[in-house]
């Protein structure tokens, strides 16, 4: 039998107060109408320790919540009751200044589910969340949204709807947009953009090419 190994985890004084992160997660759950989520990753390019060696928990005065980090650096954070979240912090085994984390708001809508009605709903809810429901000190975590970015391997996006019994189709032009997941220095896949201001019916739905991914333009 191998000996038990224990690793001391210390609260990261340099990290954002967990109560702030928890408040954003709470507002998204309560008022985001299921349209948004927060994706969290270890920023491997700016982290100075190997990913497999990182141990992390959310530590409150009541409990420790272990965080499982995937091979690509992705992880999920727990949603805590607001009183408990006020006492919580991230605790890790990584020396201060050597661990970089990032959280990104993402859409839950799949490309084949997207139509203009959904785009307009996304824009409306995002505006309400940021301008009315999030306190000013948290708005930088949910920047002002400018549209739904659509990226794919080939630029053959099209909107389709019925008008007076006739099936209508409209190709979408490529936009000067860069896919957020593109590595620095690499060319981006082709992208287009829908803002909800387009003069087409709400029933106009996206016909996405293969491997299409949606993202938020901030």
Coordinates of C-alpha atoms in Angstrom, one line a residue:
X1 CA 0.0 0.0 0.0
X2 CA 1.3 3.4 -1.0
X3 CA 1.7 6.0 1.8
X4 CA -0.9 8.7 2.0
X5 CA 0.3 12.0 0.6
X6 CA -1.3 15.3 1.9
X7 CA -1.0 18.6 0.1
X8 CA -1.5 21.9 2.0
X9 CA -3.9 24.2 0.2
X10 CA -3.7 27.9 1.0
X11 CA -6.3 30.6 0.3
X12 CA -5.2 32.6 -2.7
X13 CA -5.1 36.2 -1.4
X14 CA -4.5 37.4 -5.0
X15 CA -7.6 35.9 -6.4
X16 CA -10.9 37.7 -6.8
X17 CA -13.2 37.3 -3.7
X18 CA -15.3 34.2 -4.3
X19 CA -18.4 36.1 -3.3
X20 CA -18.1 38.2 -6.5
X21 CA -17.8 35.2 -8.7
X22 CA -20.7 33.5 -6.9
X23 CA -22.9 36.6 -7.3
X24 CA -22.4 36.6 -11.1
X25 CA -23.2 32.9 -11.2
X26 CA -26.3 33.5 -9.1
X27 CA -27.6 36.3 -11.3
X28 CA -27.0 34.2 -14.5
X29 CA -29.0 31.4 -13.0
X30 CA -31.8 33.5 -11.7
X31 CA -32.2 36.0 -14.5
X32 CA -30.3 34.7 -17.5
X33 CA -33.3 32.6 -18.8
X34 CA -30.9 29.7 -19.4
X35 CA -29.2 31.6 -22.2
X36 CA -25.7 32.0 -20.6
X37 CA -23.1 30.1 -18.7
X38 CA -19.6 30.9 -17.4
X39 CA -16.8 28.8 -18.6
X40 CA -13.7 28.7 -16.4
X41 CA -10.2 27.6 -17.5
X42 CA -6.7 27.5 -16.2
X43 CA -4.8 29.8 -18.5
X44 CA -2.0 27.4 -19.4
X45 CA 0.0 30.0 -21.2
X46 CA 0.3 32.2 -18.1
X47 CA 0.5 29.5 -15.5
X48 CA 3.9 28.6 -14.3
X49 CA 3.3 25.1 -12.9
X50 CA 2.3 21.9 -14.8
X51 CA -1.5 21.4 -15.0
X52 CA -1.5 17.9 -13.5
X53 CA 0.1 19.2 -10.4
X54 CA -2.5 21.8 -9.6
X55 CA -4.9 21.2 -6.7
X56 CA -7.7 23.7 -6.1
X57 CA -10.8 23.9 -3.8
X58 CA -13.3 26.6 -3.0
X59 CA -12.9 27.0 0.8
X60 CA -15.6 28.6 2.9
X61 CA -15.9 28.7 6.7
X62 CA -18.3 25.8 6.4
X63 CA -16.7 23.4 3.9
X64 CA -14.2 22.7 1.2
X65 CA -15.5 22.1 -2.4
X66 CA -12.8 20.2 -4.5
X67 CA -12.4 21.5 -8.1
X68 CA -11.7 18.9 -10.8
X69 CA -9.5 20.3 -13.6
X70 CA -9.9 18.7 -17.0
X71 CA -7.0 17.9 -19.3
X72 CA -7.7 21.1 -21.3
X73 CA -7.7 23.2 -18.1
X74 CA -11.5 23.6 -17.9
X75 CA -13.2 23.4 -14.5
X76 CA -16.5 24.2 -12.9
X77 CA -17.1 26.3 -9.8
X78 CA -19.9 25.6 -7.2
X79 CA -22.8 27.9 -6.7
X80 CA -22.9 28.6 -3.0
X81 CA -25.6 30.2 -0.8
X82 CA -24.9 33.9 -0.6
X83 CA -24.1 34.0 3.1
X84 CA -21.6 31.1 2.7
X85 CA -20.1 32.6 -0.4
X86 CA -19.1 35.7 1.5
X87 CA -16.6 33.7 3.6
X88 CA -15.3 31.7 0.6
X89 CA -12.1 31.9 -1.4
X90 CA -10.1 29.8 -3.8
X91 CA -7.4 27.7 -2.2
X92 CA -4.6 26.1 -4.2
X93 CA -1.3 24.4 -3.8
X94 CA 0.3 26.9 -6.3
X95 CA 2.6 29.7 -5.0
X96 CA 1.1 33.2 -5.3
X97 CA 1.5 34.7 -8.8
X98 CA 2.1 31.4 -10.6
X99 CA -1.6 30.4 -11.4
X100 CA -3.7 32.3 -14.0
X101 CA -7.4 31.6 -14.2
X102 CA -10.0 33.0 -16.6
X103 CA -13.8 33.0 -16.8
X104 CA -15.7 33.7 -20.0
X105 CA -19.4 34.2 -20.5
X106 CA -20.7 31.8 -23.2
X107 CA -24.0 31.0 -24.9
X108 CA -26.0 27.8 -24.2
X109 CA -27.8 28.0 -27.6
X110 CA -26.7 25.5 -30.2
X111 CA -26.1 26.7 -33.8
X112 CA -29.0 24.7 -35.2
X113 CA -31.3 26.3 -32.6
X114 CA -30.4 29.9 -33.5
X115 CA -33.0 32.1 -35.1
X116 CA -33.4 35.9 -35.0
X117 CA -36.0 35.7 -32.3
X118 CA -33.3 34.0 -30.1
X119 CA -30.7 36.5 -31.1
X120 CA -33.0 39.4 -30.0
X121 CA -33.8 37.6 -26.8
X122 CA -30.1 37.0 -26.0
X123 CA -29.4 40.7 -26.6
X124 CA -32.3 41.8 -24.5
X125 CA -31.5 39.6 -21.5
X126 CA -27.8 40.4 -21.7
X127 CA -28.6 44.1 -21.6
X128 CA -30.9 43.7 -18.6
X129 CA -28.3 41.6 -16.7
X130 CA -25.5 44.0 -17.2
X131 CA -27.3 47.3 -16.9
X132 CA -29.9 46.6 -14.3
X133 CA -29.1 43.4 -12.3
X134 CA -25.3 43.3 -11.9
X135 CA -23.8 45.8 -9.5
X136 CA -21.3 48.2 -11.2
X137 CA -18.3 46.5 -9.7
X138 CA -19.1 43.2 -11.4
X139 CA -20.1 44.5 -14.8
X140 CA -16.5 44.0 -16.1
X141 CA -17.1 40.2 -15.7
X142 CA -20.1 40.5 -18.1
X143 CA -19.1 43.1 -20.7
X144 CA -21.6 44.9 -23.0
X145 CA -22.7 42.5 -25.7
X146 CA -22.6 43.5 -29.3
X147 CA -23.9 40.4 -31.1
X148 CA -23.8 36.7 -31.6
X149 CA -20.6 35.6 -33.5
X150 CA -21.0 32.6 -35.8
X151 CA -17.8 30.9 -36.9
X152 CA -17.2 27.7 -39.0
X153 CA -14.7 26.0 -41.3
X154 CA -16.5 27.3 -44.4
X155 CA -18.4 30.7 -44.8
X156 CA -21.6 29.2 -46.1
X157 CA -24.0 30.5 -43.4
X158 CA -27.6 31.1 -44.5
X159 CA -30.9 32.2 -42.9
X160 CA -34.1 30.5 -43.9
X161 CA -37.7 31.4 -43.3
X162 CA -41.2 31.2 -44.8
X163 CA -43.0 34.2 -46.2
X164 CA -46.5 34.0 -47.7
X165 CA -46.0 30.3 -48.1
X166 CA -42.7 30.7 -49.9
X167 CA -39.4 29.4 -48.5
X168 CA -36.9 32.3 -48.4
X169 CA -33.1 31.9 -48.1
X170 CA -30.5 34.6 -47.4
X171 CA -26.7 34.0 -47.4
X172 CA -24.9 35.8 -44.6
X173 CA -21.8 37.8 -45.5
X174 CA -18.5 37.2 -43.7
X175 CA -17.6 39.8 -41.1
X176 CA -14.2 41.1 -40.0
X177 CA -14.4 39.0 -36.8
X178 CA -11.9 36.8 -35.2
X179 CA -13.0 33.6 -33.4
X180 CA -12.1 34.0 -29.7
X181 CA -10.5 30.6 -29.3
X182 CA -8.0 31.2 -32.1
X183 CA -4.4 31.0 -30.9
X184 CA -2.4 34.1 -31.1
X185 CA -0.7 34.3 -34.5
X186 CA -2.9 31.7 -36.1
X187 CA -5.5 32.7 -38.8
X188 CA -9.1 32.6 -37.6
X189 CA -11.9 30.6 -39.1
X190 CA -14.4 32.6 -41.1
X191 CA -17.1 34.3 -39.0
X192 CA -20.2 36.3 -39.4
X193 CA -22.3 38.3 -36.9
X194 CA -25.9 38.8 -36.0
X195 CA -26.9 41.7 -33.7
X196 CA -30.7 41.4 -33.6
X197 CA -31.0 44.7 -35.5
X198 CA -31.3 43.0 -38.9
X199 CA -34.5 43.7 -40.9
X200 CA -35.5 40.1 -41.2
X201 CA -38.4 38.2 -39.5
X202 CA -37.9 36.6 -36.1
X203 CA -38.6 33.1 -37.7
X204 CA -35.4 33.4 -39.8
X205 CA -33.3 30.5 -38.6
X206 CA -29.6 29.7 -39.1
X207 CA -28.6 26.9 -41.4
X208 CA -25.1 26.3 -39.9
X209 CA -22.3 24.7 -41.8
X210 CA -20.5 21.8 -40.2
X211 CA -18.5 22.5 -37.1
X212 CA -20.2 25.9 -36.5
X213 CA -19.6 27.4 -33.1
X214 CA -21.4 30.4 -31.5
X215 CA -19.8 33.0 -29.2
X216 CA -20.5 36.3 -27.8
X217 CA -19.0 39.5 -29.3
X218 CA -18.3 42.0 -26.4

